[in-house]
Amino acid sequence: KKRVFMEFLDRLNSKLREVFSKFTSGGDAWLEPEDKTNIFNGGIDLITAFPGKPRRSLSIASGGEKTIAALSFVFALSKLNPTTVYILDEVDAHLDPVNLERLASALKDLSNESQIIVISLKDVIASKADKIYGIYSKGGLSKVVAAVMNVEAISNG
Amino acid sequence: KKRVFMEFLDRLNSKLREVFSKFTSGGDAWLEPEDKTNIFNGGIDLITAFPGKPRRSLSIASGGEKTIAALSFVFALSKLNPTTVYILDEVDAHLDPVNLERLASALKDLSNESQIIVISLKDVIASKADKIYGIYSKGGLSKVVAAVMNVEAISNG
Amino acid sequence: VYIKRIEIKGFKSFKNRTVINLCKGLNVITGPNGSGKSNIVDAIRFALGELNPRMLRVERFSELICDNLDAGSRRAYVKIVLDNSDRKIPIDSGEVEIQRSIDEKGRMTYKINGRRSSREAIVDMLSVAGLSPSAINIIMQGAVTRIADLTPKRRRELLEEII
Amino acid sequence: VYIKRIEIKGFKSFKNRTVINLCKGLNVITGPNGSGKSNIVDAIRFALGELNPRMLRVERFSELICDNLDAGSRRAYVKIVLDNSDRKIPIDSGEVEIQRSIDEKGRMTYKINGRRSSREAIVDMLSVAGLSPSAINIIMQGAVTRIADLTPKRRRELLEEII
Ligand SMILES: Nc1ncnc2c1ncn2[C@@H]1O[C@H](COP(=O)(O)OP(=O)(O)OP(=O)(O)O)[C@@H](O)[C@H]1O
Ligand SMILES: Nc1ncnc2c1ncn2[C@@H]1O[C@H](COP(=O)(O)OP(=O)(O)OP(=O)(O)O)[C@@H](O)[C@H]1O
Ligand SMILES: [Mg+2]
Ligand SMILES: [Mg+2]
């Protein structure tokens, strides 16, 4: 059991380093068991080293940095287990323009393996969509208009 | 004591209605004691009715709607007690373009009475500033550049 | 397995029957504050079998029903049609439709391909496809930084569940 | 009363002495993620007498010291210069300077206009001016919706404190 977990952790770590490094243009991130001799004795830390900065606890990271670390973790997990659906509601709220662009690329990349449903107010994210849904309120009730952006990617929409 | 509180609540309610109605272009909001006969017996509800919608509990309101209600509450309080400093860190994260514009006007208005320090990633907000501070990271350390936007408003910056 | 379409009726701000056809790739939902975007996420979680009404931002499930409905029509349902061409779901049909309904008294019914079923049957079926209302792949508004703030112990438990 | 300038040295990502001159009206701080914007807010709260390190996003006050400093220079201070031309603060000077410092061992010192003082003296003085680290007029990143989510009881207590 311990070996299965260690193997999984190794594979996840290599994906996490890859995703985080790409997201931050050179940063490093990895998962570290608190107790290396017996994993189940302690928890698992998420260590991040943003570019130009030393490794630090995520608890003192900024809102945008935490968002990037959290999404890298989720995306890395998806690369190990790709055939699933992702539903992300305004996860980009605290990202600056550079990080928004990187998130948009990461989502585009992820959407080749998984179905992604993103709620976003950012043009940068909407511009990468295969299909966009505009929700608006009329008389207090929700209405939907949909527009297909990328015709080849749509098989049923 | 009860009379002092009731008077305060009345004055606050008139400011809250004013601020919220302006922020939402026609919405209504007010504070309602849970126990009208003895205020201190219960709490005080914040009731909101967004335009085109009936009065509803704030708990089912959207992220943007809660932000508007919260800021209206804070700004209304400031109108009763104006000579103070406001420090707002990315309170605009979940606002759509229309609400961002309204927040920018509300901040401009509030800044005539109070000093306001806002952290924001939104151009709409920065465009209303009397002074802008750009923070950037060099070698992992923070640096500041400042630019005065509105010369008459600056007496010491 | 992916969601081909969602049908929402009487649920929160979706008073009238609304059909949303999704594509296999990147779907982006946008619109003004308060228009109903997060309500769509609540609808999906509801249909996937969410047990905790607070995860749907209400105190009781009956509060999910559109408050604009007249007496006598106070019912809500959400239908999710899943593409099953890879047969990951152990049902021999290219599409699997799950539906969850609730009425004014809070009574809930579940259906698979139109036939009455149970929440357990739906949850079992969906777990094969990696779809669960409480999985890490559904991130609610404002919740993303909480993943970064997980305690080391919670993080290990989360990973153990995934394996 | 308003903040004329802030001086930060050795505090979080502000290793070297940084002076920020503020204006009386609308000041907007912007910049990339992780650049240090919220650290400025932490610095202000620290100088105003914050008692709970978690409100400054650290477990212990000593973690506020810039981790890039060499041994022997591991100290941090934040100085706030307040405009007092309206004499709201009961000190006969047009400017009032408050400073809070911390060293590696966690020892903290407070100064008013350069003279050693106590946290209590500073907090009393500031409350007259409506400046308190935990007041509703300081809204931290991600915290604004919590004001909308206050329980009715908490909201009444908050209003009672304000009167
Ligand atoms: N039971 C209900 N009946 C009718 N309307 C409801 C019900 N529950 C919630 N609503 C309405 O739905 C709206 C909230 O929708 P939602 O949270 O989906 O908004 P949103 O588009 O995500 O907005 P934001 O961009 O601000 O997050 C609110 O205006 C609320 O009043
Ligand atoms: N004690 C410390 N020594 C040095 N650097 C620190 C210390 N504490 C925090 N930092 C750094 O400060 C940075 C966070 O700064 P801050 O929270 O002010 O960012 P921000 O500009 O508000 O970003 P965002 O827009 O993402 O919210 C982090 O990169 C963190 O590593
Ligand atoms: Mg929403
Ligand atoms: Mg910040």
Tab-separated table of C-alpha atoms in Angstrom, chain B residues 24-155:
chain	number	residue	atom	x	y	z
B	24	THR	CA	-27.299	49.005	-8.447
B	25	SER	CA	-29.276	51.602	-10.432
B	26	GLY	CA	-32.548	51.115	-8.675
B	27	GLY	CA	-32.087	48.344	-6.141
B	28	ASP	CA	-33.126	48.602	-2.507
B	29	ALA	CA	-31.397	47.514	0.708
B	30	TRP	CA	-32.072	47.997	4.391
B	31	LEU	CA	-31.203	46.733	7.840
B	32	GLU	CA	-34.004	45.035	9.751
B	33	PRO	CA	-33.882	43.986	13.420
B	34	GLU	CA	-34.974	40.374	13.874
B	35	ASP	CA	-36.958	41.400	16.962
B	36	LYS	CA	-38.594	44.774	16.331
B	37	THR	CA	-39.852	45.226	19.881
B	38	ASN	CA	-36.485	44.635	21.533
B	39	ILE	CA	-33.532	45.093	19.189
B	40	PHE	CA	-30.996	43.604	21.567
B	41	ASN	CA	-32.993	40.409	21.734
B	42	GLY	CA	-31.974	39.374	18.230
B	43	GLY	CA	-29.620	40.289	15.437
B	44	ILE	CA	-29.904	42.635	12.466
B	45	ASP	CA	-30.617	41.290	8.992
B	46	LEU	CA	-29.286	42.873	5.812
B	47	ILE	CA	-32.123	42.614	3.288
B	48	THR	CA	-31.437	43.316	-0.371
B	49	ALA	CA	-33.675	43.603	-3.406
B	50	PHE	CA	-31.618	43.830	-6.590
B	51	PRO	CA	-33.268	45.527	-9.579
B	52	GLY	CA	-35.883	43.307	-11.186
B	53	LYS	CA	-35.669	40.848	-8.305
B	54	PRO	CA	-37.729	40.480	-5.140
B	55	ARG	CA	-36.222	40.865	-1.674
B	56	ARG	CA	-34.113	37.817	-0.933
B	57	SER	CA	-31.689	36.566	1.677
B	58	LEU	CA	-28.119	37.624	0.937
B	59	SER	CA	-26.977	34.043	1.438
B	60	ILE	CA	-28.296	32.999	-1.998
B	61	ALA	CA	-26.988	36.137	-3.715
B	62	SER	CA	-24.146	35.813	-6.221
B	63	GLY	CA	-20.498	36.630	-5.495
B	64	GLY	CA	-20.782	39.973	-7.254
B	65	GLU	CA	-24.083	40.793	-5.535
B	66	LYS	CA	-22.603	40.037	-2.098
B	67	THR	CA	-19.635	42.279	-2.885
B	68	ILE	CA	-21.960	45.143	-3.803
B	69	ALA	CA	-24.074	44.643	-0.671
B	70	ALA	CA	-20.983	44.481	1.567
B	71	LEU	CA	-19.399	47.598	0.069
B	72	SER	CA	-22.693	49.512	0.198
B	73	PHE	CA	-22.882	48.674	3.911
B	74	VAL	CA	-19.305	49.869	4.522
B	75	PHE	CA	-19.715	53.037	2.426
B	76	ALA	CA	-23.021	53.870	4.123
B	77	LEU	CA	-21.294	53.599	7.524
B	78	SER	CA	-18.580	55.936	6.300
B	79	LYS	CA	-21.156	58.564	5.323
B	80	LEU	CA	-22.215	58.680	8.981
B	81	ASN	CA	-18.623	58.857	10.203
B	82	PRO	CA	-16.600	60.286	7.336
B	83	THR	CA	-13.180	61.313	8.530
B	84	THR	CA	-11.366	58.051	8.345
B	85	VAL	CA	-9.015	55.921	6.249
B	86	TYR	CA	-10.202	53.056	4.054
B	87	ILE	CA	-7.913	50.220	2.983
B	88	LEU	CA	-9.484	47.886	0.399
B	89	ASP	CA	-7.503	44.924	-0.958
B	90	GLU	CA	-8.869	43.577	-4.272
B	91	VAL	CA	-12.526	43.964	-3.233
B	92	ASP	CA	-13.362	44.189	-6.951
B	93	ALA	CA	-12.218	40.662	-7.846
B	94	HIS	CA	-15.709	39.352	-8.660
B	95	LEU	CA	-17.288	42.428	-10.264
B	96	ASP	CA	-18.398	42.612	-13.900
B	97	PRO	CA	-17.531	45.670	-16.059
B	98	VAL	CA	-20.735	47.576	-15.231
B	99	ASN	CA	-20.294	47.126	-11.488
B	100	LEU	CA	-16.601	47.990	-11.724
B	101	GLU	CA	-17.524	51.328	-13.247
B	102	ARG	CA	-20.022	51.957	-10.452
B	103	LEU	CA	-17.480	50.996	-7.799
B	104	ALA	CA	-14.974	53.393	-9.349
B	105	SER	CA	-17.508	56.259	-9.068
B	106	ALA	CA	-18.394	55.304	-5.509
B	107	LEU	CA	-14.692	55.320	-4.552
B	108	LYS	CA	-14.144	58.693	-6.224
B	109	ASP	CA	-17.116	60.068	-4.310
B	110	LEU	CA	-15.951	58.562	-1.007
B	111	SER	CA	-12.432	59.962	-1.496
B	112	ASN	CA	-13.778	63.503	-1.094
B	113	GLU	CA	-14.453	62.729	2.564
B	114	SER	CA	-11.937	60.008	3.398
B	115	GLN	CA	-8.504	58.824	2.445
B	116	ILE	CA	-8.784	55.632	0.420
B	117	ILE	CA	-6.022	53.114	-0.255
B	118	VAL	CA	-7.167	50.529	-2.790
B	119	ILE	CA	-5.280	47.542	-4.153
B	120	SER	CA	-6.654	46.663	-7.539
B	121	LEU	CA	-5.681	44.912	-10.770
B	122	LYS	CA	-8.453	46.711	-12.705
B	123	ASP	CA	-7.719	49.585	-15.084
B	124	VAL	CA	-11.166	51.073	-14.462
B	125	ILE	CA	-10.297	51.600	-10.796
B	126	ALA	CA	-6.750	52.830	-11.426
B	127	SER	CA	-8.059	55.368	-13.927
B	128	LYS	CA	-9.934	57.205	-11.149
B	129	ALA	CA	-6.899	57.430	-8.863
B	130	ASP	CA	-5.410	60.684	-7.599
B	131	LYS	CA	-2.137	58.777	-7.246
B	132	ILE	CA	-1.055	55.365	-8.496
B	133	TYR	CA	1.620	53.097	-7.005
B	134	GLY	CA	3.136	50.360	-9.107
B	135	ILE	CA	4.633	47.555	-7.048
B	136	TYR	CA	6.971	45.119	-8.751
B	137	SER	CA	9.368	42.402	-7.711
B	138	LYS	CA	13.087	42.529	-8.475
B	139	GLY	CA	15.314	39.724	-7.258
B	140	GLY	CA	12.432	38.631	-5.070
B	141	LEU	CA	12.241	42.017	-3.321
B	142	SER	CA	9.476	44.585	-3.642
B	143	LYS	CA	10.056	47.927	-5.328
B	144	VAL	CA	7.659	50.869	-5.660
B	145	VAL	CA	7.161	53.486	-8.363
B	146	ALA	CA	4.580	56.192	-7.837
B	147	ALA	CA	2.841	58.500	-10.254
B	148	VAL	CA	0.666	61.449	-9.394
B	149	MET	CA	-2.407	61.532	-11.608
B	150	ASN	CA	-4.423	64.448	-10.352
B	151	VAL	CA	-2.171	67.324	-9.427
B	152	GLU	CA	-4.736	69.496	-7.606
B	153	ALA	CA	-5.761	66.650	-5.355
B	154	ILE	CA	-2.231	66.042	-4.173
B	155	SER	CA	-1.147	68.239	-1.310
